[in-house]
Amino acid sequence: MEWEMGNGKRETGNVKGDAGRAPVLDAIGLEVMAHAFAGIAEEMGAVLVASAVSPNVRERRDSSAALFDAQGEMIAQAAHIPVHLGAMPDAVAAVRALAPRPGDTFILNDPFTGGTHLPDITMVHAIELAGTVAGFTVVRAHHSDVGGMRPGSMPPHSTDLFQEGLVLPPVRWAAAGVVHQDLRRLLLANVRTPEMRAHDLAAQQAACERGAVRYRELAQRHGADYVAGAVQDLLAYAERRTRASLAARVAPGVYRAEDWLEGDGVEEREIAIRVAVEITTDGRLRCDFTGTDPAVKGNVNCPLSVTRSAVLFVLRCLVDADIPTNGGLQRVIGITAPEGTLVNATWPHAVAAGNVETSQRITDTLFAALASAAQVPAQGQGTMNNVVFGGAGWTYYETLGGGQGASPGAPGPSGVHVGMSNTRNTPVEVFELEHPLRIRAYALRRGSGGAGRWRGGEGVVREYEALEEIDASLLTERRRHAPRGAQGGGNGATGRNLLNGEPLGARAAVTLHPGDILRVETPGGGGYASSAAFS
């Protein structure tokens, strides 16, 4: 399947902007309006975090917010979760296809109709301005339970979508701010923690509505035509800057790589991701995943939206940091991903780990392909280290940081979320106050970073002691294959999962009894350059 961002005919070098019209913004105006739009997205995120009750959103901030124009292109995003944000255009496109009315709010989590995986519930609100849809505010949050075969809705061994939770195609959640109660009752009847879900959903709706208010205020201050023109100027500016930056930083050519996932939760065989990355002479990035293994029985499959997110993340890392992150970057990307492969799975394949683990391996593979043409870091931990707990009336989900790969001139950061994740950790005090577990250890995993002139970052150790009978699930990677060093640097240490000192697999579903100790040791990052070369 061929998928292209942008129409390929757009003249991005034309300083007059769209269709030859005179630009609305000068250089100062571009900066001012870029920050104004980004400020709306950031405020949406702040409202969500301040209003949510789940530790996953309130503390870890496993959520994202963005602003879109009426045609479904991203205007601005908050600095949140890459795997959320890059997939949001699909959610807006799915809602636009349903002809939303001004003021409508839609909800969805279907990975094959605009979502990523089922715990990520997305709200899309149609901004009302003078009786028309002027754009969309979008908030995506990871909910720590949406039903399914195991508490937390991240089953390590699921084999179809329906085992992973309640599936929501894009449906109207609210009209003019009034929630459809029948839909709300249906959703909450299918989750293990309905009260917490209700509060977080209300927080998402409030965040969407706050963004719409701020957009209308901006239009009232500057005029609707000025704001609409500013959007188009910013999109064209970001596209133009991105193409110029990419062409300057990476030589034109085709670069190839492959990497592997360590099984799918059903079988232990290696699953290959293969890519050919083309940098065109006019500064476009085309990624061809032909040759990637077919979709598998387990849940490491990716919907195409997640693959797009990974490609966008890599592009964002390659180009100038001051370029606004909006739909202009997405216009530069082209993706070929054969339908039915691991990176473009079809309904109803299981996808719970595709969003969190396969997305990480796609970025690793893309960076590996570009290593000979651009300055890219050594591999980071390459996993989100998903840990899920559940008991009577409660669920909990978190991801764990690890080592980032070193780069030319700098060691890798330690104990951080790498690649497609950008969450915080849950403070020990909050975790222990709200759940029947104790944290026995939480520290950097000394010596796990790869050796080199610039060392890889250290992983972390986190030990949990159960105080009652608890269902626990682990979805992890890099337990067999170490994060690779670059330019002669050493590999980072592989991760380890242990229950009472005995090794567990990368994907495990276990019952903890009082006194049991679950220990997770996350991978370190690869080192950069051989120390001997500098001795």
Short mmCIF file of C-alpha atoms in Angstrom, two decimals:
data_model
loop_
_atom_site.label_atom_id
_atom_site.label_comp_id
_atom_site.label_asym_id
_atom_site.label_seq_id
_atom_site.Cartn_x
_atom_site.Cartn_y
_atom_site.Cartn_z
CA MET A 1 0.00 0.00 0.00
CA GLU A 2 1.34 3.43 -0.93
CA TRP A 3 0.61 6.34 1.34
CA GLU A 4 1.89 9.86 0.77
CA MET A 5 1.70 12.95 2.97
CA GLY A 6 1.06 15.96 0.73
CA ASN A 7 -0.07 15.96 -2.86
CA GLY A 8 3.41 16.12 -4.40
CA LYS A 9 2.35 19.09 -6.56
CA ARG A 10 2.55 21.77 -3.90
CA GLU A 11 5.13 24.49 -4.65
CA THR A 12 6.78 24.94 -1.28
CA GLY A 13 9.40 27.36 -2.51
CA ASN A 14 6.81 29.99 -3.45
CA VAL A 15 7.04 32.74 -0.84
CA LYS A 16 3.52 33.84 -1.73
CA GLY A 17 2.12 30.71 -0.11
CA ASP A 18 -0.97 28.81 -1.25
CA ALA A 19 -2.32 29.36 -4.74
CA GLY A 20 -0.07 32.39 -5.23
CA ARG A 21 -1.79 34.47 -2.55
CA ALA A 22 0.21 37.04 -0.64
CA PRO A 23 1.42 35.72 2.72
CA VAL A 24 -0.36 36.90 5.84
CA LEU A 25 2.72 36.62 8.06
CA ASP A 26 6.16 38.18 7.97
CA ALA A 27 9.06 36.59 9.87
CA ILE A 28 7.96 38.05 13.21
CA GLY A 29 4.37 37.10 12.60
CA LEU A 30 5.38 33.50 11.87
CA GLU A 31 7.10 33.28 15.24
CA VAL A 32 4.28 34.94 17.14
CA MET A 33 1.50 32.86 15.63
CA ALA A 34 3.46 29.60 15.90
CA HIS A 35 3.77 30.21 19.63
CA ALA A 36 0.14 31.28 19.90
CA PHE A 37 -1.08 28.04 18.36
CA ALA A 38 1.39 25.94 20.33
CA GLY A 39 0.24 27.70 23.48
CA ILE A 40 -3.32 26.51 22.85
CA ALA A 41 -2.13 22.91 22.59
CA GLU A 42 0.00 23.25 25.72
CA GLU A 43 -2.92 24.71 27.68
CA MET A 44 -5.11 21.81 26.56
CA GLY A 45 -2.52 19.42 27.96
CA ALA A 46 -2.32 21.37 31.21
CA VAL A 47 -6.10 21.26 31.65
CA LEU A 48 -6.10 17.50 31.07
CA VAL A 49 -3.33 16.81 33.58
CA ALA A 50 -4.86 19.11 36.21
CA SER A 51 -8.32 17.53 35.83
CA ALA A 52 -7.48 13.81 35.46
CA VAL A 53 -7.49 11.47 38.45
CA SER A 54 -5.59 8.43 37.15
CA PRO A 55 -1.86 8.31 37.98
CA ASN A 56 -1.22 7.44 34.37
CA VAL A 57 -2.41 10.86 33.18
CA ARG A 58 -2.06 12.96 36.33
CA GLU A 59 1.48 11.83 37.23
CA ARG A 60 2.98 10.05 34.22
CA ARG A 61 1.33 12.38 31.69
CA ASP A 62 0.70 9.58 29.23
CA SER A 63 -1.42 11.88 27.09
CA SER A 64 -1.14 14.33 24.21
CA ALA A 65 -2.91 17.35 22.78
CA ALA A 66 -2.88 19.06 19.39
CA LEU A 67 -4.71 21.60 17.25
CA PHE A 68 -5.83 20.94 13.66
CA ASP A 69 -7.26 23.05 10.87
CA ALA A 70 -10.58 22.42 9.16
CA GLN A 71 -8.88 20.34 6.43
CA GLY A 72 -7.38 17.99 9.02
CA GLU A 73 -3.77 19.21 9.01
CA MET A 74 -2.02 19.67 12.33
CA ILE A 75 -1.47 23.34 13.21
CA ALA A 76 0.44 22.78 16.44
CA GLN A 77 1.08 20.18 19.12
CA ALA A 78 2.18 20.18 22.72
CA ALA A 79 5.50 18.51 23.56
CA HIS A 80 3.88 15.25 24.54
CA ILE A 81 4.04 11.63 23.27
CA PRO A 82 5.46 11.06 19.74
CA VAL A 83 3.52 7.85 19.12
CA HIS A 84 0.28 9.65 20.02
CA LEU A 85 0.87 12.82 18.07
CA GLY A 86 2.07 11.36 14.79
CA ALA A 87 -1.05 9.21 14.53
CA MET A 88 -3.54 11.98 15.32
CA PRO A 89 -4.12 13.05 11.69
CA ASP A 90 -5.70 9.64 11.07
CA ALA A 91 -8.14 10.22 13.93
CA VAL A 92 -9.12 13.64 12.56
CA ALA A 93 -9.54 12.19 9.06
CA ALA A 94 -11.81 9.46 10.42
CA VAL A 95 -13.97 12.04 12.19
CA ARG A 96 -14.09 14.41 9.21
CA ALA A 97 -15.43 11.54 7.10
CA LEU A 98 -18.49 11.52 9.38
CA ALA A 99 -19.33 15.20 8.68
CA PRO A 100 -19.14 16.52 12.24
CA ARG A 101 -21.30 19.48 13.19
CA PRO A 102 -19.79 22.57 14.80
CA GLY A 103 -19.33 21.86 18.52
CA ASP A 104 -19.50 18.06 18.20
CA THR A 105 -17.03 15.89 20.12
CA PHE A 106 -16.19 12.42 18.79
CA ILE A 107 -14.49 9.58 20.62
CA LEU A 108 -12.52 6.64 19.21
CA ASN A 109 -9.86 4.05 19.97
CA ASP A 110 -10.16 1.64 17.01
CA PRO A 111 -6.56 1.14 15.77
CA PHE A 112 -7.81 0.59 12.24
CA THR A 113 -9.98 3.73 12.14
CA GLY A 114 -7.74 6.47 13.46
CA GLY A 115 -6.45 4.96 16.71
CA THR A 116 -3.20 3.34 17.82
CA HIS A 117 -4.05 0.66 20.39
CA LEU A 118 -7.21 0.30 22.46
CA PRO A 119 -6.06 1.90 25.75
CA ASP A 120 -5.36 5.14 23.85
CA ILE A 121 -8.76 6.84 23.76
CA THR A 122 -8.94 9.90 21.54
CA MET A 123 -11.40 12.79 21.63
CA VAL A 124 -11.77 15.01 18.57
CA HIS A 125 -13.73 18.24 19.00
CA ALA A 126 -15.01 20.28 16.05
CA ILE A 127 -14.29 23.95 16.81
CA GLU A 128 -17.37 26.11 16.23
CA LEU A 129 -16.72 29.56 14.77
CA ALA A 130 -19.53 31.62 13.23
CA GLY A 131 -21.61 28.47 12.71
CA THR A 132 -18.90 26.54 10.86
CA VAL A 133 -16.21 24.00 11.73
CA ALA A 134 -13.04 26.12 11.91
CA GLY A 135 -10.75 23.30 13.01
CA PHE A 136 -10.35 20.54 15.56
CA THR A 137 -8.91 20.12 19.02
CA VAL A 138 -7.63 16.63 19.76
CA VAL A 139 -6.69 14.96 23.04
CA ARG A 140 -5.42 11.38 23.33
CA ALA A 141 -4.88 9.67 26.69
CA HIS A 142 -3.82 6.18 27.67
CA HIS A 143 -6.51 4.68 29.93
CA SER A 144 -5.24 2.01 32.30
CA ASP A 145 -8.20 -0.24 31.52
CA VAL A 146 -10.61 -0.54 28.60
CA GLY A 147 -11.72 -4.12 29.24
CA GLY A 148 -10.28 -7.18 27.56
CA MET A 149 -8.83 -10.44 28.80
CA ARG A 150 -6.50 -9.03 31.48
CA PRO A 151 -6.56 -6.04 33.84
CA GLY A 152 -4.94 -3.04 32.23
CA SER A 153 -5.90 -4.04 28.68
CA MET A 154 -2.31 -4.81 27.67
CA PRO A 155 -2.38 -8.63 27.58
CA PRO A 156 1.04 -10.06 26.68
CA HIS A 157 -0.38 -12.99 24.74
CA SER A 158 -3.46 -11.63 22.93
CA THR A 159 -4.11 -12.98 19.46
CA ASP A 160 -6.90 -10.73 18.21
CA LEU A 161 -8.16 -7.21 18.82
CA PHE A 162 -11.21 -8.27 20.81
CA GLN A 163 -9.10 -9.81 23.57
CA GLU A 164 -7.54 -6.40 24.16
CA GLY A 165 -10.63 -4.44 25.15
CA LEU A 166 -13.66 -2.50 24.03
CA VAL A 167 -13.39 -1.23 20.45
CA LEU A 168 -14.75 2.27 19.76
CA PRO A 169 -15.03 3.36 16.13
CA PRO A 170 -15.40 7.12 15.73
CA VAL A 171 -18.74 7.93 17.38
CA ARG A 172 -20.32 11.17 18.56
CA TRP A 173 -19.57 11.55 22.28
CA ALA A 174 -21.10 14.97 22.85
CA ALA A 175 -23.03 17.64 21.00
CA ALA A 176 -22.68 21.27 22.11
CA GLY A 177 -20.94 20.05 25.24
CA VAL A 178 -23.70 17.64 26.27
CA VAL A 179 -22.50 14.04 26.57
CA HIS A 180 -24.62 11.24 25.11
CA GLN A 181 -25.34 9.30 28.29
CA ASP A 182 -26.24 6.01 26.60
CA LEU A 183 -22.80 5.84 24.99
CA ARG A 184 -21.14 6.86 28.26
CA ARG A 185 -22.95 4.10 30.18
CA LEU A 186 -22.04 1.53 27.52
CA LEU A 187 -18.37 2.44 27.66
CA LEU A 188 -18.16 2.48 31.47
CA ALA A 189 -19.97 -0.87 31.71
CA ASN A 190 -17.09 -2.51 29.83
CA VAL A 191 -14.13 -1.37 31.94
CA ARG A 192 -12.83 -2.51 35.33
CA THR A 193 -12.41 0.99 36.76
CA PRO A 194 -15.47 2.95 35.62
CA GLU A 195 -15.20 5.83 38.08
CA MET A 196 -11.59 6.60 37.16
CA ARG A 197 -12.35 6.28 33.47
CA ALA A 198 -15.32 8.65 33.82
CA HIS A 199 -13.14 11.32 35.44
CA ASP A 200 -10.38 11.03 32.84
CA LEU A 201 -12.87 11.15 29.97
CA ALA A 202 -14.42 14.29 31.44
CA ALA A 203 -10.92 15.78 31.70
CA GLN A 204 -10.29 15.02 28.02
CA GLN A 205 -13.54 16.69 27.02
CA ALA A 206 -12.71 19.75 29.12
CA ALA A 207 -9.29 19.99 27.51
CA CYS A 208 -10.78 19.82 24.02
CA GLU A 209 -13.32 22.50 24.84
CA ARG A 210 -10.67 24.77 26.38
CA GLY A 211 -8.69 24.58 23.14
CA ALA A 212 -11.77 25.56 21.15
CA VAL A 213 -12.34 28.57 23.42
CA ARG A 214 -8.76 29.73 22.98
CA TYR A 215 -8.95 29.32 19.19
CA ARG A 216 -12.11 31.44 19.05
CA GLU A 217 -10.43 34.09 21.21
CA LEU A 218 -7.50 34.15 18.79
CA ALA A 219 -9.90 34.59 15.86
CA GLN A 220 -11.74 37.39 17.67
CA ARG A 221 -8.46 39.16 18.43
CA HIS A 222 -6.95 38.96 14.94
CA GLY A 223 -9.89 38.13 12.69
CA ALA A 224 -10.89 34.72 11.37
CA ASP A 225 -9.37 35.34 7.92
CA TYR A 226 -6.03 36.38 9.42
CA VAL A 227 -5.89 33.27 11.61
CA ALA A 228 -6.81 30.96 8.73
CA GLY A 229 -4.17 32.59 6.56
CA ALA A 230 -1.63 32.31 9.35
CA VAL A 231 -2.28 28.59 9.54
CA GLN A 232 -1.54 28.13 5.85
CA ASP A 233 1.59 30.27 6.05
CA LEU A 234 2.90 28.25 8.99
CA LEU A 235 2.25 24.94 7.25
CA ALA A 236 4.03 26.13 4.10
CA TYR A 237 6.90 27.56 6.17
CA ALA A 238 7.40 24.31 8.09
CA GLU A 239 7.34 22.28 4.88
CA ARG A 240 9.82 24.60 3.17
CA ARG A 241 12.19 24.64 6.16
CA THR A 242 11.95 20.88 6.62
CA ARG A 243 12.83 20.10 3.03
CA ALA A 244 15.74 22.53 3.08
CA SER A 245 17.07 21.20 6.38
CA LEU A 246 16.77 17.55 5.34
CA ALA A 247 18.53 18.20 2.03
CA ALA A 248 21.34 20.00 3.85
CA ARG A 249 21.84 17.37 6.55
CA VAL A 250 21.43 14.08 4.65
CA ALA A 251 22.92 13.33 1.24
CA PRO A 252 20.41 12.16 -1.37
CA GLY A 253 20.34 8.41 -1.79
CA VAL A 254 18.72 5.18 -0.69
CA TYR A 255 19.75 3.66 2.65
CA ARG A 256 18.71 0.24 3.93
CA ALA A 257 18.57 -1.58 7.26
CA GLU A 258 16.78 -4.35 9.10
CA ASP A 259 16.14 -5.12 12.75
CA TRP A 260 14.10 -7.66 14.67
CA LEU A 261 11.49 -8.04 17.37
CA GLU A 262 12.03 -10.80 19.93
CA GLY A 263 8.89 -12.82 19.30
CA ASP A 264 5.25 -11.82 19.39
CA GLY A 265 4.00 -13.24 22.71
CA VAL A 266 2.89 -16.46 21.00
CA GLU A 267 6.07 -17.60 19.25
CA GLU A 268 9.69 -16.84 20.10
CA ARG A 269 10.94 -16.53 16.53
CA GLU A 270 12.52 -13.27 15.39
CA ILE A 271 10.28 -10.95 13.39
CA ALA A 272 12.03 -8.76 10.82
CA ILE A 273 11.45 -5.10 10.00
CA ARG A 274 13.14 -4.06 6.75
CA VAL A 275 13.24 -0.57 5.29
CA ALA A 276 14.72 1.34 2.38
CA VAL A 277 14.92 5.05 3.21
CA GLU A 278 15.21 7.42 0.27
CA ILE A 279 16.28 11.03 0.65
CA THR A 280 15.34 12.83 -2.55
CA THR A 281 17.26 15.73 -4.07
CA ASP A 282 14.37 18.08 -3.24
CA GLY A 283 14.41 17.15 0.45
CA ARG A 284 11.73 14.51 0.81
CA LEU A 285 11.84 11.39 2.99
CA ARG A 286 10.41 8.20 1.51
CA CYS A 287 10.33 4.96 3.49
CA ASP A 288 9.64 1.62 1.80
CA PHE A 289 8.95 -1.24 4.21
CA THR A 290 8.63 -3.87 1.47
CA GLY A 291 10.25 -7.09 2.73
CA THR A 292 9.08 -6.65 6.32
CA ASP A 293 7.63 -9.87 7.75
CA PRO A 294 3.88 -10.48 7.51
CA ALA A 295 1.63 -9.64 10.42
CA VAL A 296 1.86 -12.23 13.18
CA LYS A 297 -0.53 -14.06 15.47
CA GLY A 298 0.58 -12.15 18.58
CA ASN A 299 0.11 -8.48 19.39
CA VAL A 300 3.25 -6.76 18.04
CA ASN A 301 1.45 -5.79 14.83
CA CYS A 302 1.24 -2.09 13.92
CA PRO A 303 -1.61 -0.22 12.33
CA LEU A 304 -0.27 2.09 9.65
CA SER A 305 -0.92 5.13 11.84
CA VAL A 306 1.76 3.95 14.29
CA THR A 307 4.27 3.38 11.51
CA ARG A 308 3.63 6.92 10.29
CA SER A 309 4.26 8.22 13.80
CA ALA A 310 7.66 6.52 13.90
CA VAL A 311 8.68 7.94 10.53
CA LEU A 312 7.59 11.44 11.57
CA PHE A 313 9.57 11.14 14.81
CA VAL A 314 12.74 10.26 12.93
CA LEU A 315 12.24 13.16 10.52
CA ARG A 316 11.70 15.53 13.46
CA CYS A 317 15.03 14.36 14.94
CA LEU A 318 16.90 14.93 11.67
CA VAL A 319 15.89 18.51 10.89
CA ASP A 320 16.42 21.88 12.58
CA ALA A 321 14.96 22.02 16.09
CA ASP A 322 13.33 25.44 15.61
CA ILE A 323 11.02 24.29 12.80
CA PRO A 324 7.40 24.33 14.06
CA THR A 325 6.03 20.81 14.38
CA ASN A 326 2.90 20.83 12.27
CA GLY A 327 1.40 19.31 9.15
CA GLY A 328 4.13 20.89 7.05
CA LEU A 329 6.57 18.23 8.25
CA GLN A 330 4.09 15.50 7.39
CA ARG A 331 3.87 16.74 3.81
CA VAL A 332 7.52 15.81 3.33
CA ILE A 333 7.00 12.13 4.15
CA GLY A 334 6.03 9.25 1.89
CA ILE A 335 5.49 5.69 3.10
CA THR A 336 5.16 2.40 1.25
CA ALA A 337 3.97 -0.33 3.61
CA PRO A 338 2.45 -3.44 2.02
CA GLU A 339 -0.93 -4.23 3.52
CA GLY A 340 -0.92 -7.24 5.81
CA THR A 341 2.66 -6.81 6.96
CA LEU A 342 3.81 -6.19 10.52
CA VAL A 343 3.89 -2.42 9.92
CA ASN A 344 0.51 -2.20 8.17
CA ALA A 345 -1.60 -4.82 9.89
CA THR A 346 -5.27 -5.26 9.08
CA TRP A 347 -8.38 -5.75 11.20
CA PRO A 348 -8.71 -7.64 13.55
CA HIS A 349 -5.02 -8.31 14.27
CA ALA A 350 -3.89 -7.84 17.87
CA VAL A 351 -1.91 -4.59 18.24
CA ALA A 352 -1.45 -3.87 21.96
CA ALA A 353 2.35 -4.10 21.77
CA GLY A 354 2.63 -2.75 18.24
CA ASN A 355 2.02 0.77 19.51
CA VAL A 356 4.51 0.59 22.38
CA GLU A 357 7.19 -1.87 21.24
CA THR A 358 7.14 -2.19 17.45
CA SER A 359 7.07 1.60 17.10
CA GLN A 360 10.36 1.65 19.00
CA ARG A 361 11.92 -0.93 16.68
CA ILE A 362 10.78 0.95 13.60
CA THR A 363 12.63 4.05 14.79
CA ASP A 364 15.71 1.92 15.55
CA THR A 365 15.60 0.52 12.03
CA LEU A 366 15.19 3.92 10.40
CA PHE A 367 18.08 5.40 12.36
CA ALA A 368 20.23 2.37 11.49
CA ALA A 369 19.50 2.93 7.81
CA LEU A 370 20.55 6.58 8.06
CA ALA A 371 23.66 5.99 10.18
CA SER A 372 25.99 6.11 7.18
CA ALA A 373 24.48 9.34 5.88
CA ALA A 374 23.72 11.43 8.96
CA GLN A 375 24.85 11.94 12.52
CA VAL A 376 22.50 9.73 14.52
CA PRO A 377 23.00 8.35 18.03
CA ALA A 378 23.73 4.79 19.02
CA GLN A 379 20.66 2.73 19.81
CA GLY A 380 18.76 3.50 22.98
CA GLN A 381 16.92 0.96 25.09
CA GLY A 382 14.42 0.36 22.29
CA THR A 383 11.52 -0.62 24.55
CA MET A 384 8.93 1.03 26.76
CA ASN A 385 9.12 -1.73 29.42
CA ASN A 386 5.35 -1.91 29.95
CA VAL A 387 4.32 -3.01 33.45
CA VAL A 388 0.65 -3.60 34.29
CA PHE A 389 -0.96 -4.53 37.62
CA GLY A 390 -4.56 -5.21 38.53
CA GLY A 391 -6.71 -6.45 41.38
CA ALA A 392 -10.21 -6.14 42.75
CA GLY A 393 -11.51 -2.79 41.54
CA TRP A 394 -8.19 -1.28 40.46
CA THR A 395 -5.66 -1.31 37.63
CA TYR A 396 -2.31 0.37 37.12
CA TYR A 397 -0.08 0.86 34.09
CA GLU A 398 3.38 2.35 33.67
CA THR A 399 6.34 2.34 31.35
CA LEU A 400 9.94 2.49 32.54
CA GLY A 401 12.83 4.55 31.31
CA GLY A 402 16.26 3.22 30.40
CA GLY A 403 19.44 4.26 28.64
CA GLN A 404 19.55 6.52 25.62
CA GLY A 405 22.28 5.88 23.07
CA ALA A 406 25.34 8.12 23.10
CA SER A 407 25.87 10.56 20.27
CA PRO A 408 28.88 12.28 18.71
CA GLY A 409 30.18 14.54 21.45
CA ALA A 410 27.84 13.55 24.30
CA PRO A 411 27.06 10.54 26.50
CA GLY A 412 23.57 9.10 26.45
CA PRO A 413 21.14 10.27 29.15
CA SER A 414 20.33 7.71 31.85
CA GLY A 415 16.95 6.59 33.15
CA VAL A 416 14.89 8.33 30.47
CA HIS A 417 12.07 7.37 28.16
CA VAL A 418 13.50 6.82 24.70
CA GLY A 419 12.17 7.17 21.19
CA MET A 420 8.40 7.06 20.81
CA SER A 421 7.67 7.57 24.52
CA ASN A 422 7.99 10.80 26.49
CA THR A 423 6.26 10.16 29.80
CA ARG A 424 7.33 10.81 33.36
CA ASN A 425 7.51 8.19 36.10
CA THR A 426 4.96 7.77 38.88
CA PRO A 427 6.51 8.97 42.15
CA VAL A 428 7.05 6.16 44.65
CA GLU A 429 4.90 7.93 47.25
CA VAL A 430 1.91 8.18 44.90
CA PHE A 431 2.33 4.61 43.69
CA GLU A 432 2.42 3.14 47.20
CA LEU A 433 -0.42 5.31 48.50
CA GLU A 434 -2.85 4.21 45.81
CA HIS A 435 -1.93 0.55 45.16
CA PRO A 436 -1.29 -2.60 47.24
CA LEU A 437 2.40 -2.80 46.30
CA ARG A 438 5.64 -1.45 47.67
CA ILE A 439 8.65 -0.23 45.69
CA ARG A 440 11.66 -2.03 47.18
CA ALA A 441 14.19 -0.51 44.81
CA TYR A 442 14.25 2.22 42.19
CA ALA A 443 17.69 3.19 40.95
CA LEU A 444 19.96 3.51 37.95
CA ARG A 445 21.32 0.19 36.73
CA ARG A 446 25.01 0.94 37.01
CA GLY A 447 27.22 -0.44 34.26
CA SER A 448 24.39 -1.07 31.81
CA GLY A 449 25.39 1.68 29.37
CA GLY A 450 27.63 0.71 26.48
CA ALA A 451 31.32 1.59 26.65
CA GLY A 452 32.90 4.07 24.29
CA ARG A 453 34.39 7.50 23.92
CA TRP A 454 30.89 8.63 24.84
CA ARG A 455 29.09 6.10 27.04
CA GLY A 456 25.54 4.99 26.60
CA GLY A 457 22.99 5.94 29.22
CA GLU A 458 22.23 3.63 32.14
CA GLY A 459 19.02 1.64 32.47
CA VAL A 460 16.99 1.50 35.68
CA VAL A 461 16.07 -1.13 38.25
CA ARG A 462 12.55 -1.14 39.69
CA GLU A 463 11.44 -3.75 42.23
CA TYR A 464 7.81 -4.27 43.26
CA GLU A 465 6.61 -6.23 46.30
CA ALA A 466 3.04 -7.50 46.24
CA LEU A 467 0.94 -6.95 49.38
CA GLU A 468 -2.02 -9.00 48.12
CA GLU A 469 -2.82 -11.27 45.19
CA ILE A 470 -2.28 -9.26 42.01
CA ASP A 471 -2.39 -9.95 38.28
CA ALA A 472 0.78 -8.65 36.61
CA SER A 473 1.60 -8.32 32.92
CA LEU A 474 4.89 -7.43 31.24
CA LEU A 475 5.36 -6.31 27.63
CA THR A 476 9.04 -5.65 27.02
CA GLU A 477 11.78 -5.93 24.38
CA ARG A 478 15.58 -5.92 24.12
CA ARG A 479 15.83 -8.94 26.42
CA ARG A 480 17.78 -10.96 23.82
CA HIS A 481 19.30 -8.39 21.48
CA ALA A 482 21.33 -5.60 23.05
CA PRO A 483 20.98 -1.96 21.94
CA ARG A 484 23.83 -1.55 19.47
CA GLY A 485 26.71 0.87 19.86
CA ALA A 486 27.81 3.09 16.98
CA GLN A 487 31.16 3.79 15.33
CA GLY A 488 32.94 1.20 17.49
CA GLY A 489 31.09 1.94 20.71
CA GLY A 490 29.98 -0.94 22.92
CA ASN A 491 26.48 -2.36 23.12
CA GLY A 492 24.18 -1.51 26.00
CA ALA A 493 23.12 -4.26 28.41
CA THR A 494 19.98 -6.23 27.61
CA GLY A 495 17.05 -5.92 29.99
CA ARG A 496 15.91 -8.58 32.46
CA ASN A 497 12.60 -9.46 34.12
CA LEU A 498 12.65 -11.58 37.29
CA LEU A 499 10.05 -12.97 39.68
CA ASN A 500 11.51 -13.88 43.08
CA GLY A 501 14.92 -14.03 41.41
CA GLU A 502 13.84 -16.38 38.60
CA PRO A 503 13.94 -15.11 35.01
CA LEU A 504 10.70 -14.28 33.21
CA GLY A 505 10.27 -13.89 29.48
CA ALA A 506 10.07 -10.58 27.68
CA ARG A 507 6.28 -10.98 27.69
CA ALA A 508 4.78 -12.48 30.80
CA ALA A 509 1.41 -12.81 32.52
CA VAL A 510 1.75 -13.91 36.15
CA THR A 511 -0.14 -13.86 39.43
CA LEU A 512 1.74 -12.25 42.31
CA HIS A 513 1.10 -13.49 45.84
CA PRO A 514 1.77 -11.49 49.01
CA GLY A 515 5.53 -11.13 49.44
CA ASP A 516 6.41 -11.88 45.82
CA ILE A 517 9.07 -9.61 44.29
CA LEU A 518 8.89 -8.56 40.65
CA ARG A 519 12.11 -6.97 39.42
CA VAL A 520 12.54 -5.19 36.10
CA GLU A 521 16.00 -4.21 34.86
CA THR A 522 15.77 -2.01 31.78
CA PRO A 523 18.35 -1.93 28.97
CA GLY A 524 21.22 0.53 28.73
CA GLY A 525 21.99 2.61 25.67
CA GLY A 526 24.75 1.89 23.19
CA GLY A 527 28.08 3.72 23.37
CA TYR A 528 29.47 5.93 20.63
CA ALA A 529 32.98 5.52 19.19
CA SER A 530 35.76 3.36 20.51
CA SER A 531 37.65 4.70 23.52
CA ALA A 532 40.85 3.27 22.02
CA ALA A 533 40.56 5.61 19.07
CA PHE A 534 40.93 8.56 21.44
CA SER A 535 43.60 7.17 23.78
#
